[in-house]
PDB file of C-alpha atoms in Angstrom:
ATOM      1  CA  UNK A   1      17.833  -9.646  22.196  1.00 54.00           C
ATOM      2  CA  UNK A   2      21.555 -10.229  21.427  1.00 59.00           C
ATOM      3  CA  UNK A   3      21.554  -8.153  17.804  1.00 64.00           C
ATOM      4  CA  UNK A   4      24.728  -9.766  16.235  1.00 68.00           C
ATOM      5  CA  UNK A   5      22.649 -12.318  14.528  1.00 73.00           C
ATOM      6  CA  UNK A   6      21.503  -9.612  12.166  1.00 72.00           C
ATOM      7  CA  UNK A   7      22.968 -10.171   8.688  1.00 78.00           C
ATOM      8  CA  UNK A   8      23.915  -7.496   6.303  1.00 82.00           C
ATOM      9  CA  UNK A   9      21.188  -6.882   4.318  1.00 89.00           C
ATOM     10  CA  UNK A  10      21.434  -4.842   1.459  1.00 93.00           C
ATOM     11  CA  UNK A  11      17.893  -3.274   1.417  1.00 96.00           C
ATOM     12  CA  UNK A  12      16.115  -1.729  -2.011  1.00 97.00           C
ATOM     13  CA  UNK A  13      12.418   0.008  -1.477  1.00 98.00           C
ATOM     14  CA  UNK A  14       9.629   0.562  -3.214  1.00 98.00           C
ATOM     15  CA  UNK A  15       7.003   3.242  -1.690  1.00 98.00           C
ATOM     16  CA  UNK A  16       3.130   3.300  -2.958  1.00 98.00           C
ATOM     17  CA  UNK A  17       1.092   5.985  -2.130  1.00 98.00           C
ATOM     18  CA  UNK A  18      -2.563   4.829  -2.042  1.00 97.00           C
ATOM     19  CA  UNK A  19      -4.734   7.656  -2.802  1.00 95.00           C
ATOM     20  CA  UNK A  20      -7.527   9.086  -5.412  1.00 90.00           C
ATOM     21  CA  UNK A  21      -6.398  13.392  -4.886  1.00 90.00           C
ATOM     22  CA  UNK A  22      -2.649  12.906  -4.618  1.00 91.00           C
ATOM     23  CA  UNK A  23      -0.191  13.650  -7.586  1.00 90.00           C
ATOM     24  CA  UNK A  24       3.425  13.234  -7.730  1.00 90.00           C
ATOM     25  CA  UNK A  25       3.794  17.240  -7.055  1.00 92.00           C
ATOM     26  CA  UNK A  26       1.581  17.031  -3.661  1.00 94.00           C
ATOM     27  CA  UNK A  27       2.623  13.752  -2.234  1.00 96.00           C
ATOM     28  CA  UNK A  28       4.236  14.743   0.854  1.00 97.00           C
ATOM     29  CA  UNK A  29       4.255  11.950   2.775  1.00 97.00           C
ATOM     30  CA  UNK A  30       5.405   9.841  -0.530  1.00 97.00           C
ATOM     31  CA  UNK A  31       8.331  12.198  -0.381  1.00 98.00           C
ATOM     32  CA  UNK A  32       9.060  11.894   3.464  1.00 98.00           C
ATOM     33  CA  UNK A  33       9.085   8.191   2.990  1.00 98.00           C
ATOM     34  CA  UNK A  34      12.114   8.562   0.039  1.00 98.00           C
ATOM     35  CA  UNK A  35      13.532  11.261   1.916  1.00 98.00           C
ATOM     36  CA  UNK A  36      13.860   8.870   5.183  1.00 98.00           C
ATOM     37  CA  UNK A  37      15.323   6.148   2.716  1.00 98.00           C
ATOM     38  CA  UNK A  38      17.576   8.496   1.165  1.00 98.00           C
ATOM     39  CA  UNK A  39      19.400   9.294   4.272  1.00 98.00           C
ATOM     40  CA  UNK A  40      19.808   5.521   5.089  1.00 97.00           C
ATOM     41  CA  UNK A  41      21.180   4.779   1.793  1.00 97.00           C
ATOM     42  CA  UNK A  42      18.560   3.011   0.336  1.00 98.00           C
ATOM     43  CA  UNK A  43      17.204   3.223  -2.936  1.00 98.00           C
ATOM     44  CA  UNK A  44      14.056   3.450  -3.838  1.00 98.00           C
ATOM     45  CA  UNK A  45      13.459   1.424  -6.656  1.00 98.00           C
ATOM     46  CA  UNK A  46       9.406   1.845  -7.395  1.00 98.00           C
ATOM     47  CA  UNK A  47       7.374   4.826  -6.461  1.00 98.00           C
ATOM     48  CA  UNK A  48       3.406   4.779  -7.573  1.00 97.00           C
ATOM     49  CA  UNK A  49       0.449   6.629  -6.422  1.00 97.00           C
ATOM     50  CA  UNK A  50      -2.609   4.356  -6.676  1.00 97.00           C
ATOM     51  CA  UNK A  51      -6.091   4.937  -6.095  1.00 96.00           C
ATOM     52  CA  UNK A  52      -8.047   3.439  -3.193  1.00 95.00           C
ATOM     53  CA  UNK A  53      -9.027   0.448  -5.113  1.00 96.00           C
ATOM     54  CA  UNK A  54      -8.706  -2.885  -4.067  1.00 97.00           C
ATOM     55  CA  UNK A  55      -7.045  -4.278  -7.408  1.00 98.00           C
ATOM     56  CA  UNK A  56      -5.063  -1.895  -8.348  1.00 98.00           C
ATOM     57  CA  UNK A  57      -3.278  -2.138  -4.967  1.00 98.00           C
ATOM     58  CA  UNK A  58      -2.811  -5.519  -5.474  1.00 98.00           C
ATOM     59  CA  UNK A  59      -1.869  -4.857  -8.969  1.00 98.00           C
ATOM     60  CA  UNK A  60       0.766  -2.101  -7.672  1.00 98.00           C
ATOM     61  CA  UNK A  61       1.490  -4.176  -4.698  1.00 98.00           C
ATOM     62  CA  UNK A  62       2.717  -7.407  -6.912  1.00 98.00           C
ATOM     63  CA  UNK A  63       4.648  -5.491  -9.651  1.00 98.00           C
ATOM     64  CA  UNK A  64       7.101  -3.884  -6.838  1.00 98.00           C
ATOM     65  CA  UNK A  65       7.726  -7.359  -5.213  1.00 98.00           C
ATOM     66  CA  UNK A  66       8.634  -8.547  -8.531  1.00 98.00           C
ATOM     67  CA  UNK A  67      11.459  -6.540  -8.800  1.00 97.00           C
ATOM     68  CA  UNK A  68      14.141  -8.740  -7.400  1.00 96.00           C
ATOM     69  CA  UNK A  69      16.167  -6.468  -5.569  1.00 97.00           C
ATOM     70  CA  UNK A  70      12.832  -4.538  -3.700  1.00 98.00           C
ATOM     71  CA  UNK A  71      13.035  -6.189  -0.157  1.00 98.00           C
ATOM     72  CA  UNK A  72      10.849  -3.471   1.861  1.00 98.00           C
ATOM     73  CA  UNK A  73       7.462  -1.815   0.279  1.00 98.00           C
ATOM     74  CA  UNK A  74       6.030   1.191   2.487  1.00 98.00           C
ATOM     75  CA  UNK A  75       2.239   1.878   1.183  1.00 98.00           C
ATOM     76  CA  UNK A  76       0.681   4.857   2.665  1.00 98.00           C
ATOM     77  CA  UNK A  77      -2.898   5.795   2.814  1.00 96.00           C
ATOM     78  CA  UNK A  78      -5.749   3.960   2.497  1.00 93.00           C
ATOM     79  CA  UNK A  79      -5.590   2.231   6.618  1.00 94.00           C
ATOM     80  CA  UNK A  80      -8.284   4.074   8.232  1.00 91.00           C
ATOM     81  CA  UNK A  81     -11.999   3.287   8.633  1.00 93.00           C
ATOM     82  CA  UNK A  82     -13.670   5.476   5.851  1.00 93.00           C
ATOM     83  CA  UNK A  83     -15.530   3.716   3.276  1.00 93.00           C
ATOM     84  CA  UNK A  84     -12.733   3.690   0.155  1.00 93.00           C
ATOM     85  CA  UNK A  85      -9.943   2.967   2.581  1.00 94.00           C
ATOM     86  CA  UNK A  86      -9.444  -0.382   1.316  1.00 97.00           C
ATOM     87  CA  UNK A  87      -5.070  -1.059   1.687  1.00 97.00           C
ATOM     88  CA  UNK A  88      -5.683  -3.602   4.362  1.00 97.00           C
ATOM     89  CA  UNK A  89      -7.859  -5.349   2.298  1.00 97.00           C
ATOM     90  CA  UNK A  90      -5.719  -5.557  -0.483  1.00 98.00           C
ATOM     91  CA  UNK A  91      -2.592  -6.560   1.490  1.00 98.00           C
ATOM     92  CA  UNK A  92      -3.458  -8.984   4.167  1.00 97.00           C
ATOM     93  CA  UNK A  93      -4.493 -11.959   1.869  1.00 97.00           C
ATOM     94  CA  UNK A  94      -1.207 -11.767   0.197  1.00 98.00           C
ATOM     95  CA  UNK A  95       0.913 -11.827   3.262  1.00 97.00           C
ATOM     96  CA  UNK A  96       2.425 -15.035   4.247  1.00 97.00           C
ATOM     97  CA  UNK A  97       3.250 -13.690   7.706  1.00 96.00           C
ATOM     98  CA  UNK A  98       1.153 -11.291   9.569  1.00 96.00           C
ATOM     99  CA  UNK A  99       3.558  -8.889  12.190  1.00 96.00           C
ATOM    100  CA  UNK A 100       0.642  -8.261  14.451  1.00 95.00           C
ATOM    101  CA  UNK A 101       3.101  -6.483  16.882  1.00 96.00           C
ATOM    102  CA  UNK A 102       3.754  -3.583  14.236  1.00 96.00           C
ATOM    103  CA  UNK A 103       0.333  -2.283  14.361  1.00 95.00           C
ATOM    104  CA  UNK A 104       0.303  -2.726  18.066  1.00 96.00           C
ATOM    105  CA  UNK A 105       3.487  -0.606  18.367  1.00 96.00           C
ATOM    106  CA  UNK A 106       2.429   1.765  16.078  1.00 95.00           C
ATOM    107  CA  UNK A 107      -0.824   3.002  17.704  1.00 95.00           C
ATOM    108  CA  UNK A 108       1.051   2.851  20.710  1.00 96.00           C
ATOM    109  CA  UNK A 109       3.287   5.599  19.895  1.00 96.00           C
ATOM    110  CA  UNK A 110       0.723   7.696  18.282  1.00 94.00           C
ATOM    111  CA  UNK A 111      -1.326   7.173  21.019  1.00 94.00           C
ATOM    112  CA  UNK A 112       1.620   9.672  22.665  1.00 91.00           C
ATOM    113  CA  UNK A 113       1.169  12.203  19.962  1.00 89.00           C
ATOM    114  CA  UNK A 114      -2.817  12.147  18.808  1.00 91.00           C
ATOM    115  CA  UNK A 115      -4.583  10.250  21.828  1.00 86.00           C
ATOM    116  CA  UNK A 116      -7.428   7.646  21.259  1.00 91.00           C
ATOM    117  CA  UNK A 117      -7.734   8.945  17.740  1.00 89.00           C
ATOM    118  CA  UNK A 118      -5.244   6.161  17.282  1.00 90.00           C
ATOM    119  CA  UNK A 119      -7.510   3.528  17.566  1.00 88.00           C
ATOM    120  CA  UNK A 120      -8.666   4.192  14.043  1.00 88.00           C
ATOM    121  CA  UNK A 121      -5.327   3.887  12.064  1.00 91.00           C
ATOM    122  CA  UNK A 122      -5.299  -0.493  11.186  1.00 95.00           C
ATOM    123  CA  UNK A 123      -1.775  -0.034  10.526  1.00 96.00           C
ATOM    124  CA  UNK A 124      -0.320  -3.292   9.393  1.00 97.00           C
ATOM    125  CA  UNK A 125       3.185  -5.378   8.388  1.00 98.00           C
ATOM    126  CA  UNK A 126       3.951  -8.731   7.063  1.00 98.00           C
ATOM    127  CA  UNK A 127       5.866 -10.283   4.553  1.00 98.00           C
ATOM    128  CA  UNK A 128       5.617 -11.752   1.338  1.00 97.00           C
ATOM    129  CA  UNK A 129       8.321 -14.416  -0.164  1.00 95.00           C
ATOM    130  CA  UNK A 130      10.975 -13.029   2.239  1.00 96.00           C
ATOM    131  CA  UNK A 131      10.294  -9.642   1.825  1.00 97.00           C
ATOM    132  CA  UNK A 132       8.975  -6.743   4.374  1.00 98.00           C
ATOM    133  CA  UNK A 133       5.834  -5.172   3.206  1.00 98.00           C
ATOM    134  CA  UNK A 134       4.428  -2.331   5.771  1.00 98.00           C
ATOM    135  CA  UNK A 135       0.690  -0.528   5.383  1.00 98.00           C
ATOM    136  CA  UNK A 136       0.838   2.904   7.180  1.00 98.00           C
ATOM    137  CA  UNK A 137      -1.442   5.938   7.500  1.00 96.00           C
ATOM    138  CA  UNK A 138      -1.190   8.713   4.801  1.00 93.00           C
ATOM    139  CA  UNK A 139      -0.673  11.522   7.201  1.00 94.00           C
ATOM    140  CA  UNK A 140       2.922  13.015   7.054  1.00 95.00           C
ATOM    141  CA  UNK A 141       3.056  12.565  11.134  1.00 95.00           C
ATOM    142  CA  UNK A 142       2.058   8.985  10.849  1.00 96.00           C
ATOM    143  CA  UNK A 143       4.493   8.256   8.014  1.00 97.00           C
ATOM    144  CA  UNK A 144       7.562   9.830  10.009  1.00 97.00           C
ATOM    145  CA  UNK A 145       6.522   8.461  13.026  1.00 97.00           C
ATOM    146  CA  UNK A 146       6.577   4.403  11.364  1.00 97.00           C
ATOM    147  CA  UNK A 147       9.643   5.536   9.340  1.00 98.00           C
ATOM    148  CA  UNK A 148      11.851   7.053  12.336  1.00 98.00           C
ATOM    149  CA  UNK A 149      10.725   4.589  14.932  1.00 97.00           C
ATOM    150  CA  UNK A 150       9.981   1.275  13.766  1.00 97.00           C
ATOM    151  CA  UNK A 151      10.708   0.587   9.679  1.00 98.00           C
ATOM    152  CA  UNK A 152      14.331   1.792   9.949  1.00 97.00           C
ATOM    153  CA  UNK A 153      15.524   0.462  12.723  1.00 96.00           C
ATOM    154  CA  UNK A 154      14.047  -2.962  12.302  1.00 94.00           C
ATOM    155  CA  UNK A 155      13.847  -3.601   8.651  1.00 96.00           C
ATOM    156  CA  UNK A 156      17.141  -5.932   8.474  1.00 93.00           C
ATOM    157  CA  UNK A 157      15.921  -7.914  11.631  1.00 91.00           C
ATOM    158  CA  UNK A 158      12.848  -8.546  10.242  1.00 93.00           C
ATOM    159  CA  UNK A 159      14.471  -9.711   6.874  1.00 94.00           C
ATOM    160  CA  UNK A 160      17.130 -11.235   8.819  1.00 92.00           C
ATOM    161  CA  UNK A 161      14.143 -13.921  10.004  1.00 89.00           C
ATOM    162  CA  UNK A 162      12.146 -13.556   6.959  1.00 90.00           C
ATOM    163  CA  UNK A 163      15.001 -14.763   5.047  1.00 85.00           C
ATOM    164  CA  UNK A 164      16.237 -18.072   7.665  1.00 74.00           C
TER     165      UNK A 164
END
């Protein structure tokens, strides 16, 4: 695909860490995520650490897109199987547009690193009123991996369309 019609996007972040024994000291992979943004030149506006709770993900989740110059939210943790993992639940009924094709990419290229363990990670994307909004796994290797490889290099495309 011809990638001129991209349009300069300024982009502003928010990050959420979704977890019940992470602090702002010990969240590494909250830190990789700002770290990542950092070196791209983009701000990170919010940064929370929530518990696995449906609500106050939602809750979380609402207050950073209502900051009017947040445009991509990264929330890690909370995507596997176990019983409190509950960030898909929370996001999916407020996304407008499902980005099936993130997930699929993304267990695809763990698949390379971790094998079928993969298959447990219901990694997600979407957006919400024109702005990207990306579920990951908690694990610093997963949150490098969807940084590095996908978010980054496709977060102004996908705004690009979210926004036409």
């Amino acid at each position: 695909m011809d990638p001129t019609h991209i349009q300069p996007i300024s982009i502003a972040a928010g990050v959420l860490t979704i977890s019940t024994s992470r602090n702002k000291e010990n969240d590494k992979s909250g830190a990789i995520i700002r770290e990542l943004f950092a070196k791209q030149n983009i701000p990170v506006l919010v940064y929370q650490i929530i518990p696995d709770d449906k609500r106050s993900i939602q809750h979380a989740l609402l207050e950073a897109l209502a900051v009017d110059e947040v445009n991509c939210i990264v929330l890690n943790g909370g995507t596997g199987i176990t019983h409190d993992d509950c960030t898909i639940e929370a996001v999916e009924p407020l996304l407008h547009k499902c980005i099936d094709g993130f997930g699929e990419l993304f267990r695809s290229l763990s698949y390379a690193d971790i094998g079928t363990r993969s298959l447990l990670s219901r990694a997600t994307a979407g957006i919400i009123d024109e702005k990207a909004v990306f579920c990951i796994p908690g694990s610093s290797g997963a949150v490098t991996l969807a940084m590095e490889a996908i978010i980054l290099p496709e977060v102004k495309h996908m705004l690009t369309h979210a926004r036409s």
